[in-house]
CSV table of C-alpha atoms and ligand atoms in Angstrom, one decimal:
chain,number,residue,atom,x,y,z
A,1,MET,CA,7.2,2.5,-10.3
A,2,ILE,CA,7.8,1.7,-6.5
A,3,PHE,CA,9.7,5.1,-6.4
A,4,SER,CA,6.5,7.1,-7.6
A,5,PHE,CA,4.4,5.1,-5.0
A,6,LEU,CA,6.8,5.8,-2.2
A,7,LEU,CA,6.8,9.6,-3.2
A,8,SER,CA,3.0,9.7,-3.4
A,9,GLY,CA,3.3,9.2,0.6
A,10,LEU,CA,4.5,12.8,0.5
A,11,LEU,CA,1.7,14.1,-1.6
A,12,SER,CA,-1.0,12.6,0.6
A,13,ALA,CA,1.0,13.5,3.8
A,14,SER,CA,0.1,17.2,2.9
A,15,SER,CA,-3.6,16.4,3.4
A,16,ALA,CA,-5.2,17.4,6.7
A,17,LYS,CA,-7.0,14.1,6.9
A,18,ALA,CA,-6.1,11.7,9.9
A,19,PRO,CA,-5.0,8.2,8.9
A,20,LYS,CA,-7.3,5.5,9.4
A,21,TYR,CA,-4.7,2.8,9.5
A,22,VAL,CA,-1.5,3.3,11.5
A,23,PHE,CA,1.5,1.0,11.3
A,24,LEU,CA,4.3,1.5,13.7
A,25,PHE,CA,7.5,-0.4,13.0
A,26,VAL,CA,10.3,-0.6,15.6
A,27,GLY,CA,13.6,-2.1,14.6
A,28,ASP,CA,14.9,-2.9,18.2
A,29,GLY,CA,18.5,-1.8,18.4
A,30,MET,CA,18.2,-0.6,14.7
A,31,GLY,CA,20.5,2.6,14.3
A,32,LEU,CA,21.3,4.2,11.0
A,33,ALA,CA,24.5,1.9,10.8
A,34,GLN,CA,22.3,-1.3,11.0
A,35,VAL,CA,20.1,0.0,8.2
A,36,SER,CA,23.1,1.2,6.2
A,37,LEU,CA,25.1,-2.0,6.6
A,38,ALA,CA,22.0,-4.1,5.4
A,39,GLU,CA,21.8,-1.8,2.5
A,40,ALA,CA,25.5,-1.8,1.6
A,41,TYR,CA,25.7,-5.6,2.0
A,42,ARG,CA,22.8,-6.0,-0.4
A,43,ALA,CA,24.5,-3.7,-3.0
A,44,SER,CA,27.7,-5.6,-2.4
A,45,VAL,CA,26.2,-9.0,-3.2
A,46,GLN,CA,24.7,-7.5,-6.3
A,47,GLY,CA,28.1,-6.5,-7.5
A,48,ASP,CA,28.2,-2.8,-6.2
A,49,SER,CA,31.0,-2.5,-3.8
A,50,VAL,CA,30.5,1.2,-3.3
A,51,GLY,CA,26.9,2.1,-3.0
A,52,PHE,CA,23.7,1.3,-1.1
A,53,TRP,CA,20.7,-0.8,-2.2
A,54,PRO,CA,18.0,1.1,-0.3
A,55,THR,CA,15.3,-0.5,2.0
A,56,SER,CA,11.7,0.5,1.2
A,57,PHE,CA,11.5,2.7,4.2
A,58,SER,CA,14.9,4.4,3.4
A,59,ARG,CA,13.1,5.8,0.4
A,60,PHE,CA,10.2,7.3,2.5
A,61,PRO,CA,9.6,11.1,1.9
A,62,VAL,CA,10.3,11.9,5.6
A,63,VAL,CA,13.4,10.8,7.2
A,64,THR,CA,14.6,12.3,10.4
A,65,VAL,CA,16.3,11.3,13.8
A,66,THR,CA,14.9,10.7,17.3
A,67,THR,CA,16.8,10.8,20.7
A,68,THR,CA,16.3,7.7,22.8
A,69,HIS,CA,17.7,8.5,26.4
A,70,CYS,CA,15.5,7.4,29.2
A,71,ALA,CA,14.7,9.1,32.6
A,72,THR,CA,17.6,7.8,34.4
A,73,ARG,CA,20.4,7.2,31.8
A,74,ARG,CA,21.7,8.5,28.5
A,75,ILE,CA,21.7,4.9,27.2
A,76,THR,CA,18.2,3.4,27.4
A,77,GLU,CA,17.1,0.0,27.1
A,78,SER,CA,13.9,-1.5,25.5
A,79,ALA,CA,11.5,-1.4,28.3
A,80,ALA,CA,12.0,2.4,28.9
A,81,ALA,CA,12.4,3.2,25.2
A,82,GLY,CA,9.2,1.2,24.4
A,83,THR,CA,7.4,3.0,27.4
A,84,ALA,CA,8.4,6.5,25.8
A,85,LEU,CA,7.2,5.3,22.3
A,86,ALA,CA,3.9,3.8,23.7
A,87,THR,CA,2.9,6.2,26.3
A,88,GLY,CA,4.9,9.5,25.7
A,89,HIS,CA,6.5,9.4,29.0
A,90,LYS,CA,10.1,8.9,29.9
A,91,ALA,CA,10.6,6.0,32.2
A,92,GLY,CA,13.5,4.5,34.4
A,93,GLU,CA,15.2,1.6,32.9
A,94,GLY,CA,13.4,-1.8,33.1
A,95,SER,CA,10.0,-0.5,33.7
A,96,LEU,CA,7.0,-0.9,31.5
A,97,GLY,CA,4.2,1.6,30.9
A,98,LEU,CA,5.0,3.6,34.2
A,99,ASP,CA,6.2,7.1,34.4
A,100,THR,CA,9.1,8.1,36.7
A,101,SER,CA,6.6,8.4,39.7
A,102,GLY,CA,5.4,4.9,39.1
A,103,THR,CA,2.1,6.0,37.6
A,104,SER,CA,0.5,3.8,34.9
A,105,ARG,CA,0.2,5.9,31.7
A,106,PRO,CA,-2.1,5.2,28.7
A,107,ASN,CA,-0.5,3.6,25.8
A,108,LEU,CA,-1.2,4.0,22.1
A,109,VAL,CA,-3.3,0.9,22.2
A,110,ASP,CA,-5.5,2.2,24.8
A,111,LEU,CA,-5.8,5.7,22.9
A,112,ALA,CA,-6.6,3.9,19.6
A,113,LYS,CA,-9.2,1.6,21.4
A,114,ALA,CA,-10.8,4.8,23.0
A,115,ARG,CA,-11.4,5.9,19.4
A,116,GLY,CA,-13.0,2.7,18.4
A,117,MET,CA,-10.0,1.4,16.3
A,118,ALA,CA,-8.8,-2.2,16.4
A,119,THR,CA,-5.3,-2.7,17.9
A,120,GLY,CA,-2.6,-5.3,17.4
A,121,LEU,CA,0.9,-6.1,18.2
A,122,ALA,CA,3.4,-8.3,16.4
A,123,THR,CA,7.1,-9.2,17.3
A,124,THR,CA,9.8,-11.5,16.2
A,125,VAL,CA,10.6,-12.2,20.0
A,126,SER,CA,8.2,-13.3,22.6
A,127,VAL,CA,4.9,-11.5,22.9
A,128,ASP,CA,5.8,-10.7,26.6
A,129,HIS,CA,9.0,-9.0,25.6
A,130,ALA,CA,9.9,-5.4,26.5
A,131,THR,CA,8.8,-3.7,23.3
A,132,PRO,CA,5.4,-5.3,22.8
A,133,GLY,CA,5.0,-5.4,26.6
A,134,ALA,CA,5.3,-1.4,26.7
A,135,PHE,CA,2.2,-1.3,24.6
A,136,TYR,CA,-0.2,-3.2,27.1
A,137,ALA,CA,1.6,-3.8,30.4
A,138,HIS,CA,2.3,-1.6,33.6
A,139,VAL,CA,4.9,-3.2,35.7
A,140,SER,CA,8.1,-2.0,37.4
A,141,SER,CA,10.3,-4.8,36.0
A,142,ARG,CA,10.4,-6.0,32.5
A,143,ASN,CA,11.3,-9.6,33.8
A,144,GLU,CA,8.0,-10.2,35.5
A,145,PHE,CA,7.0,-12.4,32.7
A,146,HIS,CA,4.0,-14.1,34.3
A,147,ARG,CA,2.5,-10.8,35.4
A,148,ILE,CA,3.2,-9.2,31.9
A,149,GLY,CA,1.6,-12.1,30.2
A,150,LYS,CA,-1.5,-11.8,32.4
A,151,GLN,CA,-1.7,-8.1,31.6
A,152,ALA,CA,-1.6,-9.1,27.8
A,153,THR,CA,-4.7,-11.2,28.3
A,154,ALA,CA,-6.6,-8.5,30.3
A,155,SER,CA,-5.7,-6.0,27.6
A,156,LYS,CA,-8.0,-5.0,24.9
A,157,LEU,CA,-5.7,-6.0,22.1
A,158,ASP,CA,-7.5,-7.8,19.1
A,159,PHE,CA,-4.4,-9.3,17.7
A,160,LEU,CA,-1.1,-10.4,19.4
A,161,ALA,CA,1.6,-12.3,17.6
A,162,GLY,CA,5.1,-13.5,18.2
A,163,ALA,CA,6.9,-16.2,20.1
A,164,PRO,CA,4.8,-17.6,23.1
A,165,PHE,CA,4.8,-16.3,26.8
A,166,LEU,CA,8.1,-17.1,28.3
A,167,ALA,CA,6.8,-17.9,31.7
A,168,PRO,CA,3.1,-19.3,31.0
A,169,ASP,CA,3.3,-21.3,34.4
A,170,SER,CA,4.2,-20.0,37.7
A,171,ALA,CA,4.0,-21.9,41.1
A,172,GLY,CA,0.6,-21.7,42.4
A,173,LEU,CA,-0.9,-19.5,39.5
A,174,PRO,CA,-3.2,-20.4,36.8
A,175,SER,CA,-1.6,-21.1,33.4
A,176,LEU,CA,-1.5,-18.1,31.2
A,177,TRP,CA,-2.8,-20.2,28.2
A,178,ASP,CA,-5.9,-20.9,30.3
A,179,ILE,CA,-6.3,-17.3,31.2
A,180,ALA,CA,-5.8,-16.2,27.6
A,181,LYS,CA,-8.6,-18.7,26.6
A,182,ASP,CA,-11.0,-17.3,29.4
A,183,SER,CA,-10.3,-13.8,28.2
A,184,GLY,CA,-11.4,-14.5,24.5
A,185,PHE,CA,-8.0,-15.1,22.9
A,186,GLY,CA,-8.1,-17.8,20.2
A,187,THR,CA,-4.6,-19.2,20.1
A,188,ILE,CA,-3.4,-20.4,16.7
A,189,HIS,CA,-0.2,-21.8,15.6
A,190,GLY,CA,1.6,-21.6,12.3
A,191,ARG,CA,1.2,-19.9,9.0
A,192,ALA,CA,-1.7,-21.8,7.5
A,193,ALA,CA,-3.9,-21.4,10.6
A,194,LEU,CA,-3.1,-17.7,10.7
A,195,ALA,CA,-4.0,-17.3,7.1
A,196,ALA,CA,-7.2,-19.1,7.7
A,197,ARG,CA,-8.2,-17.0,10.7
A,198,THR,CA,-10.7,-14.1,10.0
A,199,LEU,CA,-12.0,-13.0,13.5
A,200,PRO,CA,-10.2,-11.0,15.9
A,201,ARG,CA,-8.9,-11.6,19.4
A,202,VAL,CA,-6.1,-13.8,18.1
A,203,MET,CA,-2.9,-14.8,19.6
A,204,ALA,CA,-0.8,-16.1,16.7
A,205,LEU,CA,2.2,-18.1,17.6
A,206,PRO,CA,4.6,-20.2,15.5
A,207,ALA,CA,4.1,-23.9,14.9
A,208,GLY,CA,6.4,-26.5,16.5
A,209,PRO,CA,8.1,-26.6,19.8
A,210,ALA,CA,7.9,-23.4,21.9
A,211,ARG,CA,11.2,-21.1,21.4
A,212,SER,CA,12.0,-17.8,23.0
A,213,ALA,CA,11.7,-16.1,19.4
A,214,LEU,CA,11.3,-16.6,15.7
A,215,PRO,CA,14.4,-18.0,14.1
A,216,TYR,CA,17.0,-15.6,12.6
A,217,ALA,CA,16.3,-15.1,9.0
A,218,LEU,CA,19.7,-16.3,8.3
A,219,ASP,CA,19.0,-19.6,9.9
A,220,ARG,CA,15.7,-20.2,8.0
A,221,ALA,CA,16.1,-23.2,5.6
A,222,LYS,CA,15.1,-22.7,2.0
A,223,GLY,CA,11.4,-23.2,1.5
A,224,ASP,CA,10.8,-22.8,5.2
A,225,THR,CA,7.3,-22.0,5.9
A,226,SER,CA,7.5,-20.8,9.4
A,227,LEU,CA,6.1,-17.6,10.4
A,228,VAL,CA,8.0,-14.5,9.6
A,229,LEU,CA,7.3,-10.8,10.6
A,230,ALA,CA,5.9,-10.0,7.0
A,231,ASP,CA,3.2,-12.8,7.6
A,232,LEU,CA,2.3,-11.2,11.0
A,233,VAL,CA,1.9,-7.8,9.6
A,234,ARG,CA,0.0,-8.9,6.5
A,235,GLU,CA,-2.4,-11.2,8.3
A,236,GLY,CA,-2.6,-9.0,11.2
A,237,ALA,CA,-3.7,-6.1,9.1
A,238,ARG,CA,-6.3,-8.2,7.3
A,239,ILE,CA,-7.8,-9.3,10.6
A,240,LEU,CA,-7.8,-5.9,12.2
A,241,GLU,CA,-9.3,-4.3,9.1
A,242,ARG,CA,-12.3,-6.6,9.5
A,243,ALA,CA,-12.4,-6.0,13.4
A,244,SER,CA,-13.4,-2.2,13.2
A,245,HIS,CA,-14.8,0.2,10.6
A,246,LYS,CA,-12.7,2.9,12.3
A,247,GLY,CA,-9.4,1.6,11.3
A,248,PHE,CA,-6.5,0.2,13.4
A,249,PHE,CA,-3.2,0.8,15.1
A,250,LEU,CA,-0.6,-2.1,14.4
A,251,MET,CA,2.8,-2.0,16.0
A,252,ALA,CA,5.3,-4.5,14.7
A,253,GLU,CA,8.8,-5.2,16.2
A,254,ALA,CA,11.9,-6.7,14.6
A,255,GLY,CA,13.3,-7.7,18.0
A,256,LYS,CA,16.3,-9.7,16.8
A,257,VAL,CA,18.2,-6.7,15.1
A,258,ASP,CA,19.0,-6.0,18.8
A,259,TRP,CA,19.8,-9.6,19.6
A,260,ALA,CA,22.3,-10.1,16.7
A,261,SER,CA,23.7,-6.6,17.4
A,262,HIS,CA,24.4,-7.5,21.2
A,263,ARG,CA,26.3,-10.6,19.7
A,264,ASN,CA,28.2,-8.4,17.1
A,265,ASP,CA,26.8,-10.7,14.7
A,266,ALA,CA,26.7,-8.4,11.6
A,267,ARG,CA,25.3,-11.0,9.0
A,268,ALA,CA,22.4,-12.3,11.2
A,269,MET,CA,21.6,-8.6,11.9
A,270,ILE,CA,21.5,-7.8,8.1
A,271,GLY,CA,18.9,-10.6,7.7
A,272,GLU,CA,16.7,-9.3,10.3
A,273,VAL,CA,16.7,-5.7,8.8
A,274,TRP,CA,15.7,-7.1,5.4
A,275,ASP,CA,12.9,-9.1,7.2
A,276,LEU,CA,11.7,-6.0,8.7
A,277,ASP,CA,11.8,-4.6,5.1
A,278,SER,CA,9.6,-7.3,3.9
A,279,ALA,CA,7.1,-6.5,6.7
A,280,VAL,CA,7.1,-2.9,5.8
A,281,GLN,CA,6.5,-3.8,2.1
A,282,GLU,CA,3.3,-5.6,3.5
A,283,ALA,CA,2.1,-2.4,4.9
A,284,LEU,CA,2.9,-0.5,1.8
A,285,ALA,CA,0.8,-3.2,-0.1
A,286,PHE,CA,-2.0,-2.5,2.2
A,287,ALA,CA,-1.6,1.2,1.7
A,288,LYS,CA,-1.8,0.6,-2.1
A,289,ARG,CA,-5.3,-0.9,-1.5
A,290,HIS,CA,-6.3,1.8,1.0
A,291,PRO,CA,-5.2,5.1,-0.8
A,292,LYS,CA,-4.9,8.2,1.5
A,293,GLU,CA,-5.8,6.2,4.6
A,294,VAL,CA,-2.4,4.8,5.9
A,295,LEU,CA,0.4,6.3,8.0
A,296,ILE,CA,3.6,4.2,8.3
A,297,VAL,CA,6.3,5.1,10.7
A,298,VAL,CA,9.4,3.1,11.0
A,299,THR,CA,11.9,3.7,14.0
A,300,ALA,CA,14.0,2.1,16.5
A,301,ASP,CA,14.1,2.2,20.4
A,302,HIS,CA,17.8,2.6,20.5
A,303,GLU,CA,21.0,1.5,18.7
A,304,THR,CA,22.9,-1.6,19.8
A,305,GLY,CA,26.6,-2.5,19.4
A,306,GLY,CA,28.0,0.9,18.4
A,307,LEU,CA,28.2,-0.5,14.9
A,308,ALA,CA,30.3,1.5,12.2
A,309,LEU,CA,30.7,1.0,8.5
A,310,GLY,CA,34.5,1.1,8.8
A,311,ALA,CA,37.0,-0.5,11.2
A,312,GLY,CA,40.4,0.8,12.3
A,313,ARG,CA,42.3,-2.3,11.0
A,314,THR,CA,41.0,-1.8,7.3
A,315,GLY,CA,41.2,2.0,7.2
A,316,TYR,CA,39.3,3.4,4.2
A,317,TRP,CA,38.7,0.0,2.7
A,318,THR,CA,35.5,-2.2,3.1
A,319,ASP,CA,34.3,-5.5,1.7
A,320,PHE,CA,30.9,-6.2,3.2
A,321,GLY,CA,30.2,-8.8,0.6
A,322,LEU,CA,32.6,-11.2,2.6
A,323,LEU,CA,29.8,-11.7,5.0
A,324,ARG,CA,27.8,-13.8,2.3
A,325,HIS,CA,30.1,-16.7,3.3
A,326,GLN,CA,28.4,-16.8,6.7
A,327,THR,CA,25.6,-19.2,6.6
A,328,LEU,CA,24.6,-19.5,10.2
A,329,SER,CA,24.0,-17.3,12.9
A,330,GLN,CA,26.5,-17.0,15.8
A,331,GLU,CA,23.8,-18.4,18.0
A,332,ALA,CA,23.3,-21.5,15.7
A,333,MET,CA,27.1,-21.9,15.4
A,334,GLU,CA,27.3,-21.9,19.2
A,335,ASP,CA,24.5,-24.4,19.5
A,336,SER,CA,26.3,-26.8,17.1
A,337,LEU,CA,29.6,-26.4,18.9
A,338,ALA,CA,28.1,-26.9,22.2
A,339,ARG,CA,26.8,-30.4,21.3
A,340,PRO,CA,28.8,-33.3,22.5
A,341,THR,CA,29.2,-34.9,19.0
A,342,PRO,CA,31.1,-34.8,16.8
A,343,ALA,CA,34.0,-34.3,19.2
A,344,TRP,CA,35.2,-30.8,18.5
A,345,ASP,CA,38.8,-31.3,18.4
A,346,GLY,CA,41.0,-28.6,16.6
A,347,PRO,CA,40.4,-29.9,13.1
A,348,ALA,CA,36.8,-30.6,13.4
A,349,ALA,CA,36.1,-27.2,14.9
A,350,PHE,CA,38.5,-25.5,12.3
A,351,SER,CA,36.6,-27.2,9.3
A,352,ALA,CA,33.1,-26.4,10.8
A,353,LEU,CA,34.0,-22.7,11.2
A,354,ALA,CA,35.4,-22.7,7.6
A,355,ARG,CA,32.2,-24.3,6.4
A,356,TRP,CA,29.9,-21.7,8.3
A,357,THR,CA,31.9,-18.6,7.7
A,358,GLY,CA,34.5,-19.2,5.0
A,359,LEU,CA,37.3,-18.3,7.3
A,360,GLY,CA,40.5,-19.7,6.4
A,361,GLU,CA,39.2,-20.9,2.9
A,362,ARG,CA,37.7,-18.0,1.0
A,363,LYS,CA,39.5,-15.1,-0.5
A,364,GLY,CA,39.7,-12.1,1.7
A,365,LEU,CA,39.1,-14.4,4.8
A,366,GLU,CA,42.7,-16.0,5.1
A,367,LEU,CA,43.7,-16.4,8.7
A,368,ASP,CA,46.9,-14.7,9.7
A,369,GLY,CA,49.1,-15.7,12.4
A,370,SER,CA,47.3,-13.9,15.2
A,371,ASP,CA,43.9,-15.2,13.9
A,372,SER,CA,45.3,-18.7,14.2
A,373,ALA,CA,46.7,-18.1,17.6
A,374,ASN,CA,43.4,-16.7,18.8
A,375,LEU,CA,41.5,-19.7,17.5
A,376,ARG,CA,43.8,-22.1,19.0
A,377,GLU,CA,43.7,-20.4,22.5
A,378,THR,CA,39.9,-20.6,22.2
A,379,LEU,CA,39.9,-24.2,21.4
A,380,ALA,CA,41.9,-24.8,24.4
A,381,ILE,CA,39.1,-23.6,26.7
A,382,ALA,CA,38.1,-26.6,28.8
A,383,LYS,CA,34.4,-25.8,29.6
A,384,PRO,CA,32.5,-27.0,26.5
A,385,LYS,CA,29.7,-24.3,26.6
A,386,LEU,CA,32.1,-21.5,27.2
A,387,ARG,CA,34.4,-22.7,24.4
A,388,ALA,CA,31.4,-22.9,22.0
A,389,GLN,CA,30.2,-19.5,22.8
A,390,THR,CA,33.8,-18.0,22.5
A,391,LEU,CA,34.6,-19.9,19.4
A,392,ALA,CA,31.3,-18.7,17.6
A,393,ALA,CA,31.8,-15.1,18.9
A,394,LEU,CA,35.5,-15.0,17.7
A,395,ALA,CA,34.5,-16.2,14.2
A,396,THR,CA,31.8,-13.5,13.7
A,397,ARG,CA,34.2,-11.0,15.1
A,398,MET,CA,37.0,-11.9,12.8
A,399,LEU,CA,34.6,-11.9,9.8
A,400,ALA,CA,33.4,-8.4,10.6
A,401,ALA,CA,37.0,-7.1,11.1
A,402,LYS,CA,38.1,-8.5,7.8
A,403,ALA,CA,35.1,-7.0,6.0
A,404,GLY,CA,35.7,-3.5,7.6
A,405,ILE,CA,32.8,-3.5,10.1
A,406,GLY,CA,33.4,-2.1,13.5
A,407,TRP,CA,31.6,-2.8,16.7
A,408,THR,CA,32.2,-0.8,19.7
A,409,SER,CA,30.0,-2.4,22.3
A,410,GLY,CA,28.1,-5.5,23.3
A,411,ALA,CA,25.5,-3.2,24.8
A,412,HIS,CA,23.3,-0.4,23.7
A,413,THR,CA,24.5,3.1,22.7
A,414,ALA,CA,23.1,6.7,23.1
A,415,ILE,CA,23.4,7.7,19.4
A,416,PRO,CA,20.0,9.0,18.1
A,417,VAL,CA,18.1,6.7,15.7
A,418,PRO,CA,16.4,7.2,12.4
A,419,VAL,CA,12.6,7.9,12.0
A,420,TYR,CA,11.1,7.1,8.6
A,421,ALA,CA,7.5,8.2,7.9
A,422,TRP,CA,5.2,7.7,4.9
A,423,GLY,CA,1.5,8.5,4.1
A,424,ILE,CA,-1.2,10.5,5.8
A,425,GLY,CA,0.3,12.7,8.7
A,426,ALA,CA,3.9,11.8,7.8
A,427,ASP,CA,4.9,15.5,7.5
A,428,ALA,CA,4.4,15.8,11.2
A,429,PHE,CA,7.6,13.9,11.9
A,430,GLN,CA,9.9,16.9,11.4
A,431,GLY,CA,13.1,18.1,12.7
A,432,ARG,CA,15.0,16.4,15.6
A,433,LEU,CA,12.5,14.4,17.6
A,434,ASP,CA,12.5,12.8,20.9
A,435,ASN,CA,11.0,9.2,21.4
A,436,THR,CA,8.2,10.9,23.3
A,437,ASP,CA,7.4,13.0,20.5
A,438,ILE,CA,6.7,9.9,18.3
A,439,HIS,CA,3.9,8.8,20.7
A,440,ARG,CA,2.4,12.5,20.7
A,441,ILE,CA,2.4,12.7,16.9
A,442,ILE,CA,0.9,9.2,16.5
A,443,ALA,CA,-1.6,9.8,19.3
A,444,ARG,CA,-2.6,13.1,17.8
A,445,SER,CA,-3.1,11.4,14.3
A,446,PHE,CA,-5.8,9.1,16.0
A,447,SER,CA,-8.2,12.0,16.7
A,448,PRO,CA,-10.0,13.0,13.6
A,449,GLY,CA,-11.0,16.5,13.1
A,450,LYS,CA,-8.1,17.8,15.2
B,1,ZN,ZN1,19.1,-4.8,23.7
C-alpha cells in the first residue's frame, strides 16, 4: 500500500505541472551512512541482523547525491551549506545569505513569496540557527544571534517553529520578543496551542523552560507530549495551506542528526533520523490529500562524523542491535554525571553507565581489560565537568566500537550526501547534483508555466 503510494510519486513526477506545495527537509549532518545506520538498526531490533528497514524517503522514486563543498573549503558547515540550498550561491564558511562578494542573495522564501506562496521554516534546534537562518538572514557571521533573530522578525515568513531565539536580549537593544510581536508574530508555546492555531504569522515554540533545542528523541519519556518535528510539519502545513491559495514552501530541519554525530553518539543520532522520517510521513499524508500538487525533497547540508557501517576492530561483523541498550543520549548522561549528587565514585559511575548503556552487563557489551582501564583512568579526572564529559563520550564510543560502528571525526566531512525526491517535479533531481542545483530546481518549480 505505502509502496504503491510512494511509487505514484514517480508517475505524477512526469507531469509538467508545477507543484503547489513544496516541502524541503534538511537532515543536518545526515549522510548516507546516518540514514543507513538508522535503517539497519531498525531492522536489527526487529530481528533482522543483515538487512535494512527503509525510511519512507529511502523508498522515494528519485534518489541521487549532491556535493556540499563551500566557496572556501571542501568541508563545509551549516551556514554556507544552508546558504547554497537557500540562495543557490556558494558562500564562505560561517556566513548566511551572502555570496562570496558579501552581496545579499534572495532565498527560496523570498522567491516563493514573490509568487504569492505562503512560507514556513521548522527546526529541532533554535529558530535562529544556521540552517533556518540561511532561509531569511543575511549576515557575515552565523553567531550574530540577535541580528539574525531581528531579521527573522523582519522576514515575510508566515510560520517559524523550533526552539526559541538564543539571544533575545542584547545590551541596549529591544527584546526580540517585543520586536516579533510588533512585526505581527503570534508566539505560541507547546503542542496544544499549535494545534489550536489557525492563522499565520506564527512563531511556534516548545512549552516549558527555554532550551537551545528540542530534546533528543532518545531522551523523550514515554507519553511525552512535547513538540516534535512531525508536529511542526503537520501543523505548519495546515496553517500555511490556509494562508495562501497559491500554495506554500516549507523547509524543515532535523538539526540534531548533526549534534549527535559531532558527539559520535550513534544511538541518539538514529532517533533523530527516525524523527525526521515521521516528519516526512506527515508531508506524505498531506500529499495524499492533495494529489498531484506536492513536491517533497529530503537532503542534507553535509555529513558529520565520518560515520561508517563497519569498524576496524570488528572486521566484517556488525551487531547494531546492541545500541538498543543505550537509553539516554550522551548529552543527558553527561548532564547527570556532572551533577554533584550522587557522589560519582567508581562504583556509582560504573553502575550508572551500565544502566544507561548496558556496558559491562549485557551480552556483547562485556568490558575487556583495556575498556576497564580506560574507564578507571577517566574516573580519575579531577575536574567534575571534564570527567562527566569524557565518561559519557567514552561510553558511547565503546558501545559503537562493540556494535561495529566506525566514526572517523568529531567534525563534518566532504563526502557527498543523498537527495531523495518525490512528487511533482521530482524527476528534475537527476544525476550528480551540487547543493546550488537543489536551490535552482526548487526555485524553477515555483514558476508555473515554465
Ligand atoms: Zn555540525
